[in-house]
């Protein structure tokens, strides 16, 4: 069986079974990165372009390594050194690149809907690597994968997402992903950083971290998206941190087997102390590690690969 979708634009549009199929396929890619020779010929002869209009460390490098481990030829585009600075439009940029015979395009852009827009004007598959505050599907898939590996299941877990929910594509994709897979999701932050209507996406809302924390099996902490904050959403970072930053003291309220996550980059001392980020509950580096397997699975499936949890490549 093959994956029916041509593009990966967001988790909102995916069915539970499709998400589970991607996670199952990712299982078989974990081991490749543990081999001495970390390369399989799955995408040999294919060219993938990583079109990044916004800064990125983990996602861009993870996609590039995933593509290389699958033997694709990869090209990295950074907006600041491209003709975008001369005023070339997104559509022209992407269509010119496609004319060179590329097989897949990964895009990160500050405009919500940028990936969906390109999917409409290009013939090759498009993967959304983050579109403004809208969605970041591969981040949510790797978060789901990490939790499934750590906890053995997602169904029935209480997942608490803390921080700047309003501006976070990670929060949106994770609300869709965890809810679809049977977890109960609560979002927590100052009222000014909780988007109205988030309950309609399947999340409960809390404005009190001390109240919500003891119930959580998984706590996902998010960064304040300073690049997207137009107005003043809270008085000072210090006050934010006192109320919503995760520190060792607040962690005493958490379950003894709680799982702590963060998509990175971490502002240490703002949303999370180093003691929590590097502490025993943290799976933050595991998220990064599994991100590779998940992105390899997504690239493989969109290139026409078979859905599977057992194949060796
Ligand atoms: N790296 C994630 C993103 O690109 C989270 C963040 O930037 O805070 O959305």
PDB file of C-alpha atoms and ligand atoms in Angstrom:
ATOM      1  CA  UNK A   1       0.000   0.000   0.000  1.00  0.00           C
ATOM      2  CA  UNK A   2       1.164   3.495  -0.778  1.00  0.00           C
ATOM      3  CA  UNK A   3       0.571   6.799   1.020  1.00  0.00           C
ATOM      4  CA  UNK A   4      -2.319   8.464  -0.783  1.00  0.00           C
ATOM      5  CA  UNK A   5      -1.232  12.088  -0.335  1.00  0.00           C
ATOM      6  CA  UNK A   6       0.960  13.967  -2.755  1.00  0.00           C
ATOM      7  CA  UNK A   7       2.080  16.604  -0.234  1.00  0.00           C
ATOM      8  CA  UNK A   8       2.519  16.966   3.533  1.00  0.00           C
ATOM      9  CA  UNK A   9       0.965  20.316   4.377  1.00  0.00           C
ATOM     10  CA  UNK A  10      -0.413  19.870   7.883  1.00  0.00           C
ATOM     11  CA  UNK A  11      -1.875  17.407  10.371  1.00  0.00           C
ATOM     12  CA  UNK A  12      -5.294  19.056  10.248  1.00  0.00           C
ATOM     13  CA  UNK A  13      -6.021  17.352   6.939  1.00  0.00           C
ATOM     14  CA  UNK A  14      -4.632  13.909   7.851  1.00  0.00           C
ATOM     15  CA  UNK A  15      -6.743  11.031   9.165  1.00  0.00           C
ATOM     16  CA  UNK A  16      -5.665   9.136  12.272  1.00  0.00           C
ATOM     17  CA  UNK A  17      -4.748   6.098  10.153  1.00  0.00           C
ATOM     18  CA  UNK A  18      -2.516   8.185   7.893  1.00  0.00           C
ATOM     19  CA  UNK A  19      -0.641   9.648  10.850  1.00  0.00           C
ATOM     20  CA  UNK A  20      -0.178   6.179  12.316  1.00  0.00           C
ATOM     21  CA  UNK A  21       1.087   4.869   8.980  1.00  0.00           C
ATOM     22  CA  UNK A  22       3.768   7.568   8.860  1.00  0.00           C
ATOM     23  CA  UNK A  23       4.813   6.752  12.435  1.00  0.00           C
ATOM     24  CA  UNK A  24       4.896   3.017  11.671  1.00  0.00           C
ATOM     25  CA  UNK A  25       6.999   3.644   8.571  1.00  0.00           C
ATOM     26  CA  UNK A  26       9.363   5.833  10.609  1.00  0.00           C
ATOM     27  CA  UNK A  27      10.029   2.885  12.943  1.00  0.00           C
ATOM     28  CA  UNK A  28      11.897   1.133  10.165  1.00  0.00           C
ATOM     29  CA  UNK A  29      14.098   4.180   9.507  1.00  0.00           C
ATOM     30  CA  UNK A  30      15.435   4.589  13.057  1.00  0.00           C
ATOM     31  CA  UNK A  31      17.946   1.793  12.687  1.00  0.00           C
ATOM     32  CA  UNK A  32      19.553   3.245   9.532  1.00  0.00           C
ATOM     33  CA  UNK A  33      21.049   6.094  11.570  1.00  0.00           C
ATOM     34  CA  UNK A  34      22.582   3.540  13.947  1.00  0.00           C
ATOM     35  CA  UNK A  35      24.487   1.709  11.208  1.00  0.00           C
ATOM     36  CA  UNK A  36      28.192   2.382  10.580  1.00  0.00           C
ATOM     37  CA  UNK A  37      27.259   3.195   6.945  1.00  0.00           C
ATOM     38  CA  UNK A  38      24.210   5.427   7.360  1.00  0.00           C
ATOM     39  CA  UNK A  39      22.976   5.442   3.787  1.00  0.00           C
ATOM     40  CA  UNK A  40      20.317   3.586   1.799  1.00  0.00           C
ATOM     41  CA  UNK A  41      19.529   4.007  -1.914  1.00  0.00           C
ATOM     42  CA  UNK A  42      15.828   4.828  -1.474  1.00  0.00           C
ATOM     43  CA  UNK A  43      15.930   8.272  -3.158  1.00  0.00           C
ATOM     44  CA  UNK A  44      18.949   7.678  -5.387  1.00  0.00           C
ATOM     45  CA  UNK A  45      18.791   9.869  -8.491  1.00  0.00           C
ATOM     46  CA  UNK A  46      16.221  12.205  -6.943  1.00  0.00           C
ATOM     47  CA  UNK A  47      16.818  15.878  -6.172  1.00  0.00           C
ATOM     48  CA  UNK A  48      15.253  17.553  -3.139  1.00  0.00           C
ATOM     49  CA  UNK A  49      15.397  21.316  -2.608  1.00  0.00           C
ATOM     50  CA  UNK A  50      15.132  22.782   0.903  1.00  0.00           C
ATOM     51  CA  UNK A  51      13.641  26.233   0.443  1.00  0.00           C
ATOM     52  CA  UNK A  52      14.020  28.097   3.746  1.00  0.00           C
ATOM     53  CA  UNK A  53      12.732  31.670   3.993  1.00  0.00           C
ATOM     54  CA  UNK A  54      12.902  31.667   7.819  1.00  0.00           C
ATOM     55  CA  UNK A  55      15.775  30.751  10.135  1.00  0.00           C
ATOM     56  CA  UNK A  56      16.111  27.134  11.171  1.00  0.00           C
ATOM     57  CA  UNK A  57      18.717  24.928  12.806  1.00  0.00           C
ATOM     58  CA  UNK A  58      17.137  21.563  13.623  1.00  0.00           C
ATOM     59  CA  UNK A  59      14.520  21.292  10.892  1.00  0.00           C
ATOM     60  CA  UNK A  60      16.794  22.336   8.030  1.00  0.00           C
ATOM     61  CA  UNK A  61      19.707  20.157   9.076  1.00  0.00           C
ATOM     62  CA  UNK A  62      17.391  17.259   9.899  1.00  0.00           C
ATOM     63  CA  UNK A  63      15.799  17.389   6.434  1.00  0.00           C
ATOM     64  CA  UNK A  64      19.192  17.624   4.779  1.00  0.00           C
ATOM     65  CA  UNK A  65      20.634  14.685   6.719  1.00  0.00           C
ATOM     66  CA  UNK A  66      17.445  12.655   6.136  1.00  0.00           C
ATOM     67  CA  UNK A  67      17.678  13.324   2.383  1.00  0.00           C
ATOM     68  CA  UNK A  68      21.373  12.415   2.304  1.00  0.00           C
ATOM     69  CA  UNK A  69      20.809   9.204   4.258  1.00  0.00           C
ATOM     70  CA  UNK A  70      18.243   8.275   1.608  1.00  0.00           C
ATOM     71  CA  UNK A  71      20.848   9.061  -1.126  1.00  0.00           C
ATOM     72  CA  UNK A  72      18.977  12.049  -2.600  1.00  0.00           C
ATOM     73  CA  UNK A  73      20.865  14.968  -4.112  1.00  0.00           C
ATOM     74  CA  UNK A  74      20.034  17.944  -1.926  1.00  0.00           C
ATOM     75  CA  UNK A  75      20.138  21.671  -2.535  1.00  0.00           C
ATOM     76  CA  UNK A  76      19.749  24.226   0.232  1.00  0.00           C
ATOM     77  CA  UNK A  77      18.237  27.601  -0.466  1.00  0.00           C
ATOM     78  CA  UNK A  78      18.552  30.480   2.010  1.00  0.00           C
ATOM     79  CA  UNK A  79      16.350  33.472   1.226  1.00  0.00           C
ATOM     80  CA  UNK A  80      18.972  36.002   2.291  1.00  0.00           C
ATOM     81  CA  UNK A  81      21.431  34.929  -0.413  1.00  0.00           C
ATOM     82  CA  UNK A  82      18.834  34.406  -3.169  1.00  0.00           C
ATOM     83  CA  UNK A  83      17.020  36.587  -5.684  1.00  0.00           C
ATOM     84  CA  UNK A  84      14.195  36.911  -3.139  1.00  0.00           C
ATOM     85  CA  UNK A  85      16.166  39.931  -1.895  1.00  0.00           C
ATOM     86  CA  UNK A  86      15.860  41.383  -5.436  1.00  0.00           C
ATOM     87  CA  UNK A  87      12.088  41.067  -5.184  1.00  0.00           C
ATOM     88  CA  UNK A  88      11.440  37.728  -6.904  1.00  0.00           C
ATOM     89  CA  UNK A  89       8.098  36.257  -5.830  1.00  0.00           C
ATOM     90  CA  UNK A  90       7.698  32.929  -4.034  1.00  0.00           C
ATOM     91  CA  UNK A  91       5.859  31.490  -7.021  1.00  0.00           C
ATOM     92  CA  UNK A  92       8.541  32.562  -9.514  1.00  0.00           C
ATOM     93  CA  UNK A  93      11.303  31.313  -7.240  1.00  0.00           C
ATOM     94  CA  UNK A  94       9.689  27.896  -6.819  1.00  0.00           C
ATOM     95  CA  UNK A  95       8.672  27.461 -10.475  1.00  0.00           C
ATOM     96  CA  UNK A  96      12.155  28.351 -11.678  1.00  0.00           C
ATOM     97  CA  UNK A  97      13.669  25.823  -9.299  1.00  0.00           C
ATOM     98  CA  UNK A  98      11.144  23.190 -10.409  1.00  0.00           C
ATOM     99  CA  UNK A  99      12.133  23.779 -14.040  1.00  0.00           C
ATOM    100  CA  UNK A 100      15.520  22.328 -13.181  1.00  0.00           C
ATOM    101  CA  UNK A 101      13.853  18.940 -12.748  1.00  0.00           C
ATOM    102  CA  UNK A 102      13.624  18.599  -8.997  1.00  0.00           C
ATOM    103  CA  UNK A 103      11.634  15.755  -7.420  1.00  0.00           C
ATOM    104  CA  UNK A 104      10.535  17.250  -4.085  1.00  0.00           C
ATOM    105  CA  UNK A 105      10.468  20.597  -2.351  1.00  0.00           C
ATOM    106  CA  UNK A 106      10.663  21.317   1.388  1.00  0.00           C
ATOM    107  CA  UNK A 107       9.540  24.822   2.314  1.00  0.00           C
ATOM    108  CA  UNK A 108       9.663  26.993   5.415  1.00  0.00           C
ATOM    109  CA  UNK A 109       8.071  30.418   5.128  1.00  0.00           C
ATOM    110  CA  UNK A 110       6.682  33.074   7.461  1.00  0.00           C
ATOM    111  CA  UNK A 111       3.355  33.214   5.579  1.00  0.00           C
ATOM    112  CA  UNK A 112       0.648  30.803   6.761  1.00  0.00           C
ATOM    113  CA  UNK A 113      -0.468  28.800   3.733  1.00  0.00           C
ATOM    114  CA  UNK A 114       2.813  29.212   1.809  1.00  0.00           C
ATOM    115  CA  UNK A 115       3.304  25.440   1.458  1.00  0.00           C
ATOM    116  CA  UNK A 116      -0.296  24.871   0.356  1.00  0.00           C
ATOM    117  CA  UNK A 117       0.067  27.682  -2.161  1.00  0.00           C
ATOM    118  CA  UNK A 118       3.169  26.097  -3.693  1.00  0.00           C
ATOM    119  CA  UNK A 119       1.491  22.690  -3.735  1.00  0.00           C
ATOM    120  CA  UNK A 120      -1.124  24.314  -5.970  1.00  0.00           C
ATOM    121  CA  UNK A 121       1.357  25.738  -8.482  1.00  0.00           C
ATOM    122  CA  UNK A 122       4.009  22.985  -8.619  1.00  0.00           C
ATOM    123  CA  UNK A 123       3.885  19.453  -9.962  1.00  0.00           C
ATOM    124  CA  UNK A 124       6.374  17.974  -7.486  1.00  0.00           C
ATOM    125  CA  UNK A 125       5.448  16.979  -3.900  1.00  0.00           C
ATOM    126  CA  UNK A 126       5.727  19.767  -1.322  1.00  0.00           C
ATOM    127  CA  UNK A 127       6.573  19.288   2.375  1.00  0.00           C
ATOM    128  CA  UNK A 128       5.670  22.019   4.842  1.00  0.00           C
ATOM    129  CA  UNK A 129       8.621  22.668   7.175  1.00  0.00           C
ATOM    130  CA  UNK A 130       6.700  25.417   8.993  1.00  0.00           C
ATOM    131  CA  UNK A 131       4.384  28.096   7.568  1.00  0.00           C
ATOM    132  CA  UNK A 132       4.138  31.096   9.888  1.00  0.00           C
ATOM    133  CA  UNK A 133       2.010  30.374  12.936  1.00  0.00           C
ATOM    134  CA  UNK A 134      -0.043  27.812  11.008  1.00  0.00           C
ATOM    135  CA  UNK A 135       1.451  24.277  10.991  1.00  0.00           C
ATOM    136  CA  UNK A 136       4.724  22.403  11.399  1.00  0.00           C
ATOM    137  CA  UNK A 137       3.644  18.860  10.563  1.00  0.00           C
ATOM    138  CA  UNK A 138       6.998  17.056  10.717  1.00  0.00           C
ATOM    139  CA  UNK A 139       7.626  18.555  14.179  1.00  0.00           C
ATOM    140  CA  UNK A 140       4.306  17.187  15.447  1.00  0.00           C
ATOM    141  CA  UNK A 141       4.953  13.809  13.810  1.00  0.00           C
ATOM    142  CA  UNK A 142       8.333  13.548  15.519  1.00  0.00           C
ATOM    143  CA  UNK A 143       6.736  14.611  18.814  1.00  0.00           C
ATOM    144  CA  UNK A 144       4.096  11.887  18.437  1.00  0.00           C
ATOM    145  CA  UNK A 145       6.774   9.375  17.502  1.00  0.00           C
ATOM    146  CA  UNK A 146       8.906  10.307  20.541  1.00  0.00           C
ATOM    147  CA  UNK A 147       5.971   9.999  22.934  1.00  0.00           C
ATOM    148  CA  UNK A 148       4.887   6.691  21.418  1.00  0.00           C
ATOM    149  CA  UNK A 149       8.413   5.326  21.845  1.00  0.00           C
ATOM    150  CA  UNK A 150       8.846   6.698  25.389  1.00  0.00           C
ATOM    151  CA  UNK A 151       5.382   5.888  26.762  1.00  0.00           C
ATOM    152  CA  UNK A 152       4.404   2.973  24.533  1.00  0.00           C
ATOM    153  CA  UNK A 153       1.121   4.648  23.559  1.00  0.00           C
ATOM    154  CA  UNK A 154      -0.579   7.966  22.873  1.00  0.00           C
ATOM    155  CA  UNK A 155      -4.201   6.959  23.456  1.00  0.00           C
ATOM    156  CA  UNK A 156      -5.429   8.106  26.865  1.00  0.00           C
ATOM    157  CA  UNK A 157      -2.442  10.303  27.759  1.00  0.00           C
ATOM    158  CA  UNK A 158      -2.858  13.815  29.140  1.00  0.00           C
ATOM    159  CA  UNK A 159      -0.724  16.167  27.072  1.00  0.00           C
ATOM    160  CA  UNK A 160      -0.112  19.691  28.361  1.00  0.00           C
ATOM    161  CA  UNK A 161       1.249  22.292  25.920  1.00  0.00           C
ATOM    162  CA  UNK A 162       2.589  25.359  27.746  1.00  0.00           C
ATOM    163  CA  UNK A 163       3.596  28.763  26.434  1.00  0.00           C
ATOM    164  CA  UNK A 164       2.974  30.961  23.424  1.00  0.00           C
ATOM    165  CA  UNK A 165       0.140  28.957  21.894  1.00  0.00           C
ATOM    166  CA  UNK A 166      -1.126  31.919  19.856  1.00  0.00           C
ATOM    167  CA  UNK A 167       1.944  32.181  17.622  1.00  0.00           C
ATOM    168  CA  UNK A 168       2.990  28.531  17.623  1.00  0.00           C
ATOM    169  CA  UNK A 169       2.678  26.304  14.567  1.00  0.00           C
ATOM    170  CA  UNK A 170       4.074  23.516  16.741  1.00  0.00           C
ATOM    171  CA  UNK A 171       1.143  23.875  19.145  1.00  0.00           C
ATOM    172  CA  UNK A 172      -1.440  23.790  16.351  1.00  0.00           C
ATOM    173  CA  UNK A 173       0.013  20.735  14.638  1.00  0.00           C
ATOM    174  CA  UNK A 174       0.363  18.952  17.972  1.00  0.00           C
ATOM    175  CA  UNK A 175      -3.204  19.740  19.035  1.00  0.00           C
ATOM    176  CA  UNK A 176      -4.378  18.079  15.822  1.00  0.00           C
ATOM    177  CA  UNK A 177      -1.945  15.162  16.055  1.00  0.00           C
ATOM    178  CA  UNK A 178      -2.340  14.231  19.718  1.00  0.00           C
ATOM    179  CA  UNK A 179      -6.139  14.674  19.672  1.00  0.00           C
ATOM    180  CA  UNK A 180      -6.507  12.519  16.579  1.00  0.00           C
ATOM    181  CA  UNK A 181      -4.436   9.785  18.197  1.00  0.00           C
ATOM    182  CA  UNK A 182      -6.617   9.730  21.316  1.00  0.00           C
ATOM    183  CA  UNK A 183      -4.729  11.925  23.816  1.00  0.00           C
ATOM    184  CA  UNK A 184      -6.450  14.638  25.867  1.00  0.00           C
ATOM    185  CA  UNK A 185      -4.715  17.931  25.076  1.00  0.00           C
ATOM    186  CA  UNK A 186      -4.670  20.984  27.355  1.00  0.00           C
ATOM    187  CA  UNK A 187      -3.032  24.250  26.313  1.00  0.00           C
ATOM    188  CA  UNK A 188      -1.767  26.574  29.031  1.00  0.00           C
ATOM    189  CA  UNK A 189      -0.434  30.123  28.992  1.00  0.00           C
ATOM    190  CA  UNK A 190      -1.379  33.726  29.712  1.00  0.00           C
ATOM    191  CA  UNK A 191      -4.841  34.582  28.286  1.00  0.00           C
ATOM    192  CA  UNK A 192      -3.218  36.914  25.736  1.00  0.00           C
ATOM    193  CA  UNK A 193      -1.251  33.998  24.241  1.00  0.00           C
ATOM    194  CA  UNK A 194      -4.157  31.554  23.943  1.00  0.00           C
ATOM    195  CA  UNK A 195      -5.921  31.842  20.564  1.00  0.00           C
ATOM    196  CA  UNK A 196      -9.685  32.221  20.758  1.00  0.00           C
ATOM    197  CA  UNK A 197     -11.461  29.112  19.477  1.00  0.00           C
ATOM    198  CA  UNK A 198      -8.624  26.674  20.273  1.00  0.00           C
ATOM    199  CA  UNK A 199     -11.226  24.510  22.056  1.00  0.00           C
ATOM    200  CA  UNK A 200     -12.863  23.937  18.670  1.00  0.00           C
ATOM    201  CA  UNK A 201      -9.655  22.191  17.562  1.00  0.00           C
ATOM    202  CA  UNK A 202     -10.030  19.719  20.423  1.00  0.00           C
ATOM    203  CA  UNK A 203      -7.962  21.292  23.249  1.00  0.00           C
ATOM    204  CA  UNK A 204      -8.912  22.278  26.782  1.00  0.00           C
ATOM    205  CA  UNK A 205      -7.580  25.617  28.055  1.00  0.00           C
ATOM    206  CA  UNK A 206      -5.861  26.413  31.361  1.00  0.00           C
ATOM    207  CA  UNK A 207      -4.391  29.708  32.526  1.00  0.00           C
ATOM    208  CA  UNK A 208      -2.802  28.147  35.588  1.00  0.00           C
ATOM    209  CA  UNK A 209       0.282  25.977  35.159  1.00  0.00           C
ATOM    210  CA  UNK A 210       0.361  24.921  38.809  1.00  0.00           C
ATOM    211  CA  UNK A 211      -3.149  23.543  38.461  1.00  0.00           C
ATOM    212  CA  UNK A 212      -2.644  21.823  35.101  1.00  0.00           C
ATOM    213  CA  UNK A 213       0.825  20.326  35.686  1.00  0.00           C
ATOM    214  CA  UNK A 214      -0.089  17.551  38.167  1.00  0.00           C
ATOM    215  CA  UNK A 215      -2.500  15.972  35.649  1.00  0.00           C
ATOM    216  CA  UNK A 216      -0.027  15.832  32.773  1.00  0.00           C
ATOM    217  CA  UNK A 217       1.698  12.715  31.438  1.00  0.00           C
ATOM    218  CA  UNK A 218       3.495  14.809  28.832  1.00  0.00           C
ATOM    219  CA  UNK A 219       4.458  18.484  29.156  1.00  0.00           C
ATOM    220  CA  UNK A 220       5.462  20.223  25.961  1.00  0.00           C
ATOM    221  CA  UNK A 221       7.022  23.610  26.603  1.00  0.00           C
ATOM    222  CA  UNK A 222       7.085  26.214  23.826  1.00  0.00           C
ATOM    223  CA  UNK A 223       9.250  29.217  23.160  1.00  0.00           C
ATOM    224  CA  UNK A 224       7.862  32.748  23.211  1.00  0.00           C
ATOM    225  CA  UNK A 225       7.836  33.536  19.477  1.00  0.00           C
ATOM    226  CA  UNK A 226       9.392  36.979  19.801  1.00  0.00           C
ATOM    227  CA  UNK A 227       9.676  37.291  16.010  1.00  0.00           C
ATOM    228  CA  UNK A 228       5.867  37.080  15.762  1.00  0.00           C
ATOM    229  CA  UNK A 229       4.964  39.225  18.805  1.00  0.00           C
ATOM    230  CA  UNK A 230       3.677  42.526  17.484  1.00  0.00           C
ATOM    231  CA  UNK A 231       2.189  44.048  20.621  1.00  0.00           C
ATOM    232  CA  UNK A 232       2.782  43.535  24.281  1.00  0.00           C
ATOM    233  CA  UNK A 233       1.354  40.192  25.360  1.00  0.00           C
ATOM    234  CA  UNK A 234       2.674  40.112  28.937  1.00  0.00           C
ATOM    235  CA  UNK A 235       4.373  42.642  31.239  1.00  0.00           C
ATOM    236  CA  UNK A 236       7.919  41.231  31.472  1.00  0.00           C
ATOM    237  CA  UNK A 237       9.768  38.031  30.601  1.00  0.00           C
ATOM    238  CA  UNK A 238      10.510  37.620  34.304  1.00  0.00           C
ATOM    239  CA  UNK A 239       6.819  37.652  35.170  1.00  0.00           C
ATOM    240  CA  UNK A 240       6.080  35.236  32.333  1.00  0.00           C
ATOM    241  CA  UNK A 241       8.794  32.959  33.559  1.00  0.00           C
ATOM    242  CA  UNK A 242       7.544  33.042  37.162  1.00  0.00           C
ATOM    243  CA  UNK A 243       4.070  31.969  36.109  1.00  0.00           C
ATOM    244  CA  UNK A 244       4.688  29.726  33.092  1.00  0.00           C
ATOM    245  CA  UNK A 245       8.383  28.816  33.091  1.00  0.00           C
ATOM    246  CA  UNK A 246       9.086  25.201  34.032  1.00  0.00           C
ATOM    247  CA  UNK A 247      11.620  24.972  36.854  1.00  0.00           C
ATOM    248  CA  UNK A 248      12.672  22.323  39.356  1.00  0.00           C
ATOM    249  CA  UNK A 249      10.256  23.625  41.989  1.00  0.00           C
ATOM    250  CA  UNK A 250       7.201  23.440  39.745  1.00  0.00           C
ATOM    251  CA  UNK A 251       8.356  19.997  38.581  1.00  0.00           C
ATOM    252  CA  UNK A 252       7.783  18.720  42.134  1.00  0.00           C
ATOM    253  CA  UNK A 253       4.062  18.961  41.327  1.00  0.00           C
ATOM    254  CA  UNK A 254       4.392  16.765  38.233  1.00  0.00           C
ATOM    255  CA  UNK A 255       3.831  13.009  37.993  1.00  0.00           C
ATOM    256  CA  UNK A 256       6.931  10.961  38.789  1.00  0.00           C
ATOM    257  CA  UNK A 257       7.059   9.574  35.235  1.00  0.00           C
ATOM    258  CA  UNK A 258       6.171  12.791  33.400  1.00  0.00           C
ATOM    259  CA  UNK A 259       7.751  13.326  29.965  1.00  0.00           C
ATOM    260  CA  UNK A 260       9.115  16.824  29.250  1.00  0.00           C
ATOM    261  CA  UNK A 261       9.450  18.027  25.658  1.00  0.00           C
ATOM    262  CA  UNK A 262      10.512  21.163  23.795  1.00  0.00           C
ATOM    263  CA  UNK A 263      10.753  21.613  20.013  1.00  0.00           C
ATOM    264  CA  UNK A 264      13.779  23.944  20.314  1.00  0.00           C
ATOM    265  CA  UNK A 265      15.285  26.445  20.242  1.00  0.00           C
ATOM    266  CA  UNK A 266      15.096  26.765  24.045  1.00  0.00           C
ATOM    267  CA  UNK A 267      15.367  30.125  25.754  1.00  0.00           C
ATOM    268  CA  UNK A 268      16.963  28.722  28.882  1.00  0.00           C
ATOM    269  CA  UNK A 269      15.777  30.539  31.960  1.00  0.00           C
ATOM    270  CA  UNK A 270      12.666  31.897  30.240  1.00  0.00           C
ATOM    271  CA  UNK A 271      10.312  28.999  29.427  1.00  0.00           C
ATOM    272  CA  UNK A 272      12.451  26.319  31.064  1.00  0.00           C
ATOM    273  CA  UNK A 273      15.450  26.137  33.406  1.00  0.00           C
ATOM    274  CA  UNK A 274      18.568  24.208  32.336  1.00  0.00           C
ATOM    275  CA  UNK A 275      17.883  21.765  35.193  1.00  0.00           C
ATOM    276  CA  UNK A 276      14.561  20.786  33.583  1.00  0.00           C
ATOM    277  CA  UNK A 277      15.806  20.896  29.980  1.00  0.00           C
ATOM    278  CA  UNK A 278      18.692  18.537  30.770  1.00  0.00           C
ATOM    279  CA  UNK A 279      16.969  16.664  33.597  1.00  0.00           C
ATOM    280  CA  UNK A 280      15.768  13.075  33.866  1.00  0.00           C
ATOM    281  CA  UNK A 281      12.259  13.706  32.454  1.00  0.00           C
ATOM    282  CA  UNK A 282      13.506  15.469  29.350  1.00  0.00           C
ATOM    283  CA  UNK A 283      13.300  13.765  25.935  1.00  0.00           C
ATOM    284  CA  UNK A 284      14.363  16.890  24.051  1.00  0.00           C
ATOM    285  CA  UNK A 285      17.372  15.344  22.318  1.00  0.00           C
ATOM    286  CA  UNK A 286      15.307  12.227  21.622  1.00  0.00           C
ATOM    287  CA  UNK A 287      12.866  14.443  19.724  1.00  0.00           C
ATOM    288  CA  UNK A 288      15.738  15.656  17.550  1.00  0.00           C
ATOM    289  CA  UNK A 289      17.044  12.124  17.019  1.00  0.00           C
ATOM    290  CA  UNK A 290      13.648  10.734  16.024  1.00  0.00           C
ATOM    291  CA  UNK A 291      13.017  13.730  13.798  1.00  0.00           C
ATOM    292  CA  UNK A 292      15.449  12.193  11.344  1.00  0.00           C
ATOM    293  CA  UNK A 293      13.579   8.884  11.112  1.00  0.00           C
ATOM    294  CA  UNK A 294      10.243  10.676  10.768  1.00  0.00           C
ATOM    295  CA  UNK A 295      11.526  12.957   7.996  1.00  0.00           C
ATOM    296  CA  UNK A 296      13.112  10.007   6.201  1.00  0.00           C
ATOM    297  CA  UNK A 297       9.718   8.271   6.335  1.00  0.00           C
ATOM    298  CA  UNK A 298       7.892  11.334   5.007  1.00  0.00           C
ATOM    299  CA  UNK A 299      10.367  11.797   2.131  1.00  0.00           C
ATOM    300  CA  UNK A 300      10.181   8.100   1.306  1.00  0.00           C
ATOM    301  CA  UNK A 301       6.379   7.955   1.353  1.00  0.00           C
ATOM    302  CA  UNK A 302       5.923  11.104  -0.749  1.00  0.00           C
ATOM    303  CA  UNK A 303       8.412   9.733  -3.278  1.00  0.00           C
ATOM    304  CA  UNK A 304       6.015   6.815  -3.802  1.00  0.00           C
ATOM    305  CA  UNK A 305       7.406   4.332  -1.262  1.00  0.00           C
ATOM    306  CA  UNK A 306       5.322   1.535   0.250  1.00  0.00           C
ATOM    307  CA  UNK A 307       3.724   2.000   3.681  1.00  0.00           C
ATOM    308  CA  UNK A 308       5.387  -0.442   5.998  1.00  0.00           C
ATOM    309  CA  UNK A 309       6.697  -1.071   9.459  1.00  0.00           C
ATOM    310  CA  UNK A 310       8.775  -4.079   8.593  1.00  0.00           C
ATOM    311  CA  UNK A 311      10.678  -3.475   5.387  1.00  0.00           C
ATOM    312  CA  UNK A 312      14.405  -3.066   5.505  1.00  0.00           C
ATOM    313  CA  UNK A 313      15.775  -0.624   2.999  1.00  0.00           C
TER     314      UNK A 313
HETATM  315  N1  LIG B   1      11.500  25.301  15.867  1.00  0.00           N
HETATM  316  C1  LIG B   1      10.078  25.450  16.048  1.00  0.00           C
HETATM  317  C2  LIG B   1       9.471  26.185  14.871  1.00  0.00           C
HETATM  318  O1  LIG B   1      10.139  26.433  13.903  1.00  0.00           O
HETATM  319  C3  LIG B   1       9.718  26.072  17.346  1.00  0.00           C
HETATM  320  C4  LIG B   1      10.236  27.454  17.584  1.00  0.00           C
HETATM  321  O2  LIG B   1      10.833  28.083  16.712  1.00  0.00           O
HETATM  322  O3  LIG B   1       9.996  27.938  18.690  1.00  0.00           O
HETATM  323  O4  LIG B   1       8.305  26.507  14.921  1.00  0.00           O
END
